[in-house]
Coordinates of C-alpha atoms in Angstrom, one line a residue:
M4 CA -8.2 14.4 9.0
Y5 CA -8.3 16.2 5.7
Y6 CA -5.7 13.9 4.0
D7 CA -5.6 10.1 3.7
L8 CA -2.8 9.1 1.3
H9 CA -2.8 5.3 1.6
T10 CA -5.9 3.2 0.9
H11 CA -7.0 0.0 -0.9
T12 CA -10.0 -1.4 -2.8
V13 CA -11.2 -4.7 -4.3
W14 CA -8.7 -4.2 -7.1
S15 CA -6.0 -5.4 -4.7
D16 CA -6.7 -6.7 -1.2
G17 CA -9.3 -4.2 0.0
E18 CA -13.0 -4.7 0.8
L19 CA -14.7 -1.8 -1.0
E20 CA -15.3 -0.8 -4.6
P21 CA -13.4 2.4 -5.5
A22 CA -16.5 4.6 -5.6
L23 CA -17.6 3.3 -2.2
L24 CA -14.1 3.9 -0.8
V25 CA -14.4 7.5 -1.8
A26 CA -17.8 7.8 -0.3
N27 CA -16.6 6.4 3.0
A28 CA -13.6 8.7 3.0
A29 CA -15.8 11.8 2.3
A30 CA -18.1 10.8 5.1
A31 CA -15.1 10.6 7.5
G32 CA -14.1 14.2 6.5
V33 CA -11.3 13.3 4.1
R34 CA -10.9 15.9 1.4
V35 CA -7.7 14.7 -0.3
L36 CA -7.6 11.0 -0.9
A37 CA -5.0 8.8 -2.5
L38 CA -6.0 5.4 -3.9
T39 CA -2.9 3.2 -3.6
D40 CA -3.8 -0.4 -4.5
H41 CA -1.0 -2.9 -4.5
D42 CA 0.8 -3.1 -7.9
T43 CA -2.3 -1.8 -9.9
M44 CA -4.0 1.4 -10.7
A45 CA -7.1 -0.3 -12.2
G46 CA -9.4 1.3 -9.6
V47 CA -8.2 4.9 -10.1
G48 CA -10.6 5.8 -12.9
E49 CA -13.7 4.8 -11.0
A50 CA -12.5 6.6 -7.9
A51 CA -11.6 9.7 -9.8
G52 CA -15.1 9.7 -11.3
A53 CA -16.8 9.6 -8.0
A54 CA -14.6 12.0 -6.1
P55 CA -15.7 15.5 -7.5
G56 CA -19.3 15.0 -6.6
L57 CA -18.3 14.1 -3.0
G58 CA -16.0 17.1 -2.5
V59 CA -12.9 14.9 -2.6
Q60 CA -9.6 15.5 -4.4
L61 CA -8.5 12.1 -5.7
I62 CA -4.7 11.5 -5.9
P63 CA -3.8 8.7 -8.4
G64 CA -1.4 6.3 -6.6
V65 CA -0.1 2.8 -6.2
E66 CA 1.7 0.8 -3.6
L67 CA 4.6 -1.1 -5.2
S68 CA 6.1 -4.3 -3.8
V69 CA 9.9 -4.0 -3.6
S70 CA 12.8 -6.1 -2.5
W71 CA 15.5 -4.6 -0.3
Q72 CA 18.3 -6.8 1.2
G73 CA 16.1 -9.8 1.2
L74 CA 13.1 -8.0 2.8
T75 CA 9.9 -7.1 1.1
V76 CA 9.0 -3.5 1.6
H77 CA 6.3 -1.2 0.1
V78 CA 6.8 2.1 -1.7
V79 CA 3.7 4.3 -2.3
G80 CA 3.6 6.4 -5.4
L81 CA 1.5 9.6 -5.2
G82 CA 0.3 11.9 -7.9
L83 CA 1.1 9.5 -10.8
D84 CA 0.4 9.8 -14.5
A85 CA -1.6 6.6 -14.9
G86 CA -0.8 6.6 -18.6
N87 CA 3.0 6.8 -18.3
V88 CA 4.3 4.1 -20.6
R89 CA 7.1 2.8 -18.4
L90 CA 4.9 2.7 -15.3
C91 CA 2.2 0.8 -17.1
Q92 CA 4.9 -1.7 -18.3
A93 CA 6.1 -2.1 -14.8
L94 CA 2.6 -2.7 -13.4
D95 CA 2.1 -5.3 -16.1
E96 CA 5.3 -7.0 -15.1
L97 CA 4.2 -7.0 -11.4
R98 CA 0.9 -8.4 -12.3
E99 CA 2.6 -11.3 -14.1
I100 CA 4.8 -11.9 -11.1
R101 CA 1.7 -12.1 -8.9
I102 CA -0.1 -14.4 -11.4
E103 CA 2.9 -16.8 -11.5
R104 CA 3.2 -16.8 -7.7
G105 CA -0.6 -17.3 -7.4
R106 CA -0.4 -20.4 -9.7
A107 CA 2.5 -21.8 -7.6
M108 CA 0.5 -21.2 -4.4
V109 CA -2.6 -22.9 -5.8
A110 CA -0.4 -25.9 -6.9
A111 CA 1.1 -26.0 -3.4
L112 CA -2.3 -26.1 -1.8
A113 CA -3.3 -29.0 -4.0
A114 CA 0.0 -30.8 -3.3
A115 CA -0.6 -30.4 0.4
G116 CA -4.1 -32.0 0.1
L117 CA -5.9 -28.8 0.9
G118 CA -8.1 -28.7 -2.2
E119 CA -8.5 -27.1 -5.6
A120 CA -8.2 -23.3 -5.3
Q121 CA -8.2 -22.3 -9.0
S122 CA -10.9 -19.7 -8.3
I123 CA -8.3 -17.5 -6.6
L124 CA -6.7 -16.9 -10.0
E125 CA -10.0 -15.9 -11.6
R126 CA -10.5 -12.6 -9.7
P127 CA -10.3 -9.4 -11.8
G128 CA -7.7 -7.7 -9.6
I129 CA -4.3 -8.6 -8.5
V130 CA -3.7 -12.0 -6.7
S131 CA -2.1 -11.8 -3.3
R132 CA -1.5 -14.0 -0.3
V133 CA -4.5 -12.4 1.4
H134 CA -6.8 -14.0 -1.2
V135 CA -5.2 -17.4 -0.5
A136 CA -5.6 -16.9 3.2
D137 CA -9.3 -16.0 2.7
W138 CA -9.8 -19.2 0.6
L139 CA -8.2 -21.2 3.4
V140 CA -10.6 -19.7 6.0
A141 CA -13.6 -20.2 3.7
H142 CA -12.7 -23.9 3.2
G143 CA -12.2 -24.6 6.9
H144 CA -8.4 -24.9 7.0
A145 CA -7.9 -21.9 9.4
P146 CA -10.2 -20.0 11.7
D147 CA -9.2 -16.6 10.5
R148 CA -6.8 -14.8 8.1
A149 CA -4.0 -14.3 10.7
R150 CA -3.8 -18.0 11.5
A151 CA -4.1 -18.9 7.8
F152 CA -1.0 -16.8 7.2
K153 CA 0.9 -18.3 10.2
R154 CA 0.1 -21.9 9.3
F155 CA 0.3 -21.9 5.5
L156 CA 1.7 -18.7 4.0
T157 CA 4.8 -17.6 6.0
R158 CA 8.3 -18.6 4.9
G159 CA 8.8 -22.4 5.1
A160 CA 5.0 -23.2 5.3
A161 CA 3.2 -25.4 2.9
A162 CA 1.8 -22.7 0.5
Y163 CA 4.5 -20.1 0.9
V164 CA 6.0 -19.0 -2.5
A165 CA 8.7 -16.3 -2.6
A166 CA 8.3 -13.5 -5.2
Q167 CA 11.1 -11.7 -7.0
W168 CA 10.1 -8.1 -6.6
P169 CA 11.9 -5.2 -8.3
D170 CA 14.6 -3.4 -6.3
L171 CA 14.2 -0.1 -4.5
P172 CA 15.9 2.1 -7.1
A173 CA 13.8 0.7 -9.9
A174 CA 10.5 1.2 -8.1
V175 CA 11.3 4.7 -7.1
G176 CA 12.5 5.4 -10.6
W177 CA 9.1 4.3 -12.1
I178 CA 7.3 6.6 -9.7
R179 CA 9.5 9.6 -10.4
G180 CA 9.4 8.9 -14.1
A181 CA 5.5 9.1 -13.9
G182 CA 5.7 12.5 -12.3
G183 CA 5.0 11.1 -8.8
C184 CA 6.3 11.3 -5.3
A185 CA 7.8 8.1 -3.7
V186 CA 6.8 7.4 -0.1
L187 CA 8.2 4.6 2.1
A188 CA 5.1 3.0 3.5
H189 CA 4.6 1.9 7.1
P190 CA 8.3 1.7 8.1
I191 CA 7.6 0.4 11.6
R192 CA 5.7 -2.6 10.3
Y193 CA 9.0 -4.1 8.9
R194 CA 10.1 -4.7 12.6
L195 CA 13.7 -3.6 11.9
S196 CA 16.2 -2.6 14.5
G197 CA 16.9 1.2 14.7
G198 CA 20.1 0.8 12.8
R199 CA 18.6 -1.3 10.1
L200 CA 15.6 1.0 9.7
A201 CA 18.0 3.9 9.3
Q202 CA 19.8 1.9 6.6
L203 CA 16.5 1.3 4.8
V204 CA 15.5 5.0 5.0
G205 CA 19.0 6.0 3.8
A206 CA 18.8 3.6 0.8
F207 CA 15.3 4.9 0.0
T208 CA 16.5 8.5 0.1
E209 CA 19.6 7.7 -2.0
A210 CA 17.3 6.1 -4.6
G211 CA 15.3 9.4 -4.9
G212 CA 12.5 8.7 -2.4
A213 CA 10.8 11.9 -1.2
A214 CA 8.7 11.1 1.9
L215 CA 8.2 8.8 4.9
E216 CA 4.8 7.6 6.0
V217 CA 5.0 9.0 9.5
V218 CA 1.3 8.5 10.5
T219 CA -0.4 5.2 9.7
A220 CA -2.5 2.5 11.3
G221 CA -1.4 1.0 14.6
L222 CA 1.3 3.5 15.7
D223 CA 1.5 5.0 19.1
A224 CA 2.7 8.5 19.9
G225 CA 6.3 7.3 20.5
E226 CA 6.5 5.5 17.2
I227 CA 5.1 8.5 15.3
G228 CA 7.7 10.7 17.0
R229 CA 10.5 8.3 16.0
L230 CA 9.4 8.4 12.4
A231 CA 9.1 12.1 12.4
R232 CA 12.7 12.4 13.6
L233 CA 13.8 10.0 10.9
A234 CA 12.0 12.1 8.3
R235 CA 13.8 15.2 9.5
K236 CA 17.2 13.5 9.7
Y237 CA 17.0 12.5 6.0
A238 CA 15.2 15.7 4.9
L239 CA 12.2 13.7 3.8
H240 CA 8.6 15.0 3.7
A241 CA 6.0 13.2 5.9
S242 CA 2.9 11.4 4.7
V243 CA -0.2 10.2 6.4
G244 CA -2.4 7.3 5.4
S245 CA -4.8 4.9 7.1
D246 CA -3.7 1.9 4.9
F247 CA -7.4 1.1 4.9
H248 CA -8.4 -2.3 3.5
K249 CA -11.6 -3.2 5.4
A250 CA -13.4 -2.3 8.6
L251 CA -11.5 -3.9 11.4
P252 CA -11.2 -3.0 15.1
W253 CA -7.5 -2.5 15.0
R254 CA -7.3 -0.6 11.7
P255 CA -9.0 2.8 11.2
R256 CA -11.5 3.7 8.6
P257 CA -10.4 6.2 6.0
G258 CA -9.4 9.4 7.7
G259 CA -9.3 7.8 11.2
L260 CA -5.8 8.9 12.2
P261 CA -4.1 11.6 14.2
E262 CA -2.6 14.7 12.4
L263 CA 1.0 14.8 11.5
P264 CA 3.4 16.2 14.1
G265 CA 3.8 20.0 13.7
D266 CA 7.5 19.8 13.0
C267 CA 7.1 17.6 9.9
R268 CA 7.0 18.9 6.4
P269 CA 3.8 17.5 4.9
V270 CA 4.2 15.7 1.6
W271 CA 1.4 17.8 0.2
D272 CA 3.5 20.9 0.6
G273 CA 5.0 19.8 -2.7
W274 CA 1.6 19.9 -4.4
P275 CA 0.7 23.6 -4.4
Q276 CA -2.5 22.9 -6.4
I277 CA -3.7 20.9 -3.5
A278 CA -2.1 22.5 -0.5
L279 CA -3.3 25.9 -1.3
Q280 CA -6.9 25.0 -2.2
E281 CA -9.8 25.5 0.2
I282 CA -10.4 22.0 1.7
G283 CA -12.0 22.9 5.0

């Protein structure tokens, strides 16, 4: 796969440093790579520095946390101006939301008698529930990350703290204002009914969204086809991304995904400087 437009590094909840992510992607045959850490672009500079020597075109990106009708969804921004003032302000605001939620989760862990977890707040990147889950596993409170989430970090559990994320129009507006393309990430993962998913895609389109992530980790051919039809119905481009975080049996490495269906309009068609270059 030449394109992988959804990946993560240690600056959010990924496993690899940005330069190593680029190297892994290049080794997998990726030629156009987007770094889309959660609510931060701190790793983009390092990734962009490593990319040319490895034959990779680096797309500056981010994955924004968004609230829609009581549900947390993710919107990927691709091709962003990392110096855009309003986007930088928004990312600072999101970082503060995460810090405050992190403090509340650490306090909840202590109140539940699970121990002192202040170290979670001292990492250089963003603070997420993943880091709390990993702390719980490391301290013997759960056998793995999935069960740490289920026992302690889902709604109603001891360490669950809700976050007040920005709404869909605001997030899409920040992306567009920074010269980027807004992509609704992994739509199947929200486990919505057909009607409710259509409502989400419609709201995203109305807000100015440009693309649907049609190919991503964990989808079968039927689900990819369903998303391709939704993209066509709402006149959206289609994106592809591994959503790589770390090497796991059920999640592909960078580039380890099927191609987009032939009847989709690839999101990179809107990037002539990339779409027309020699990437073979």
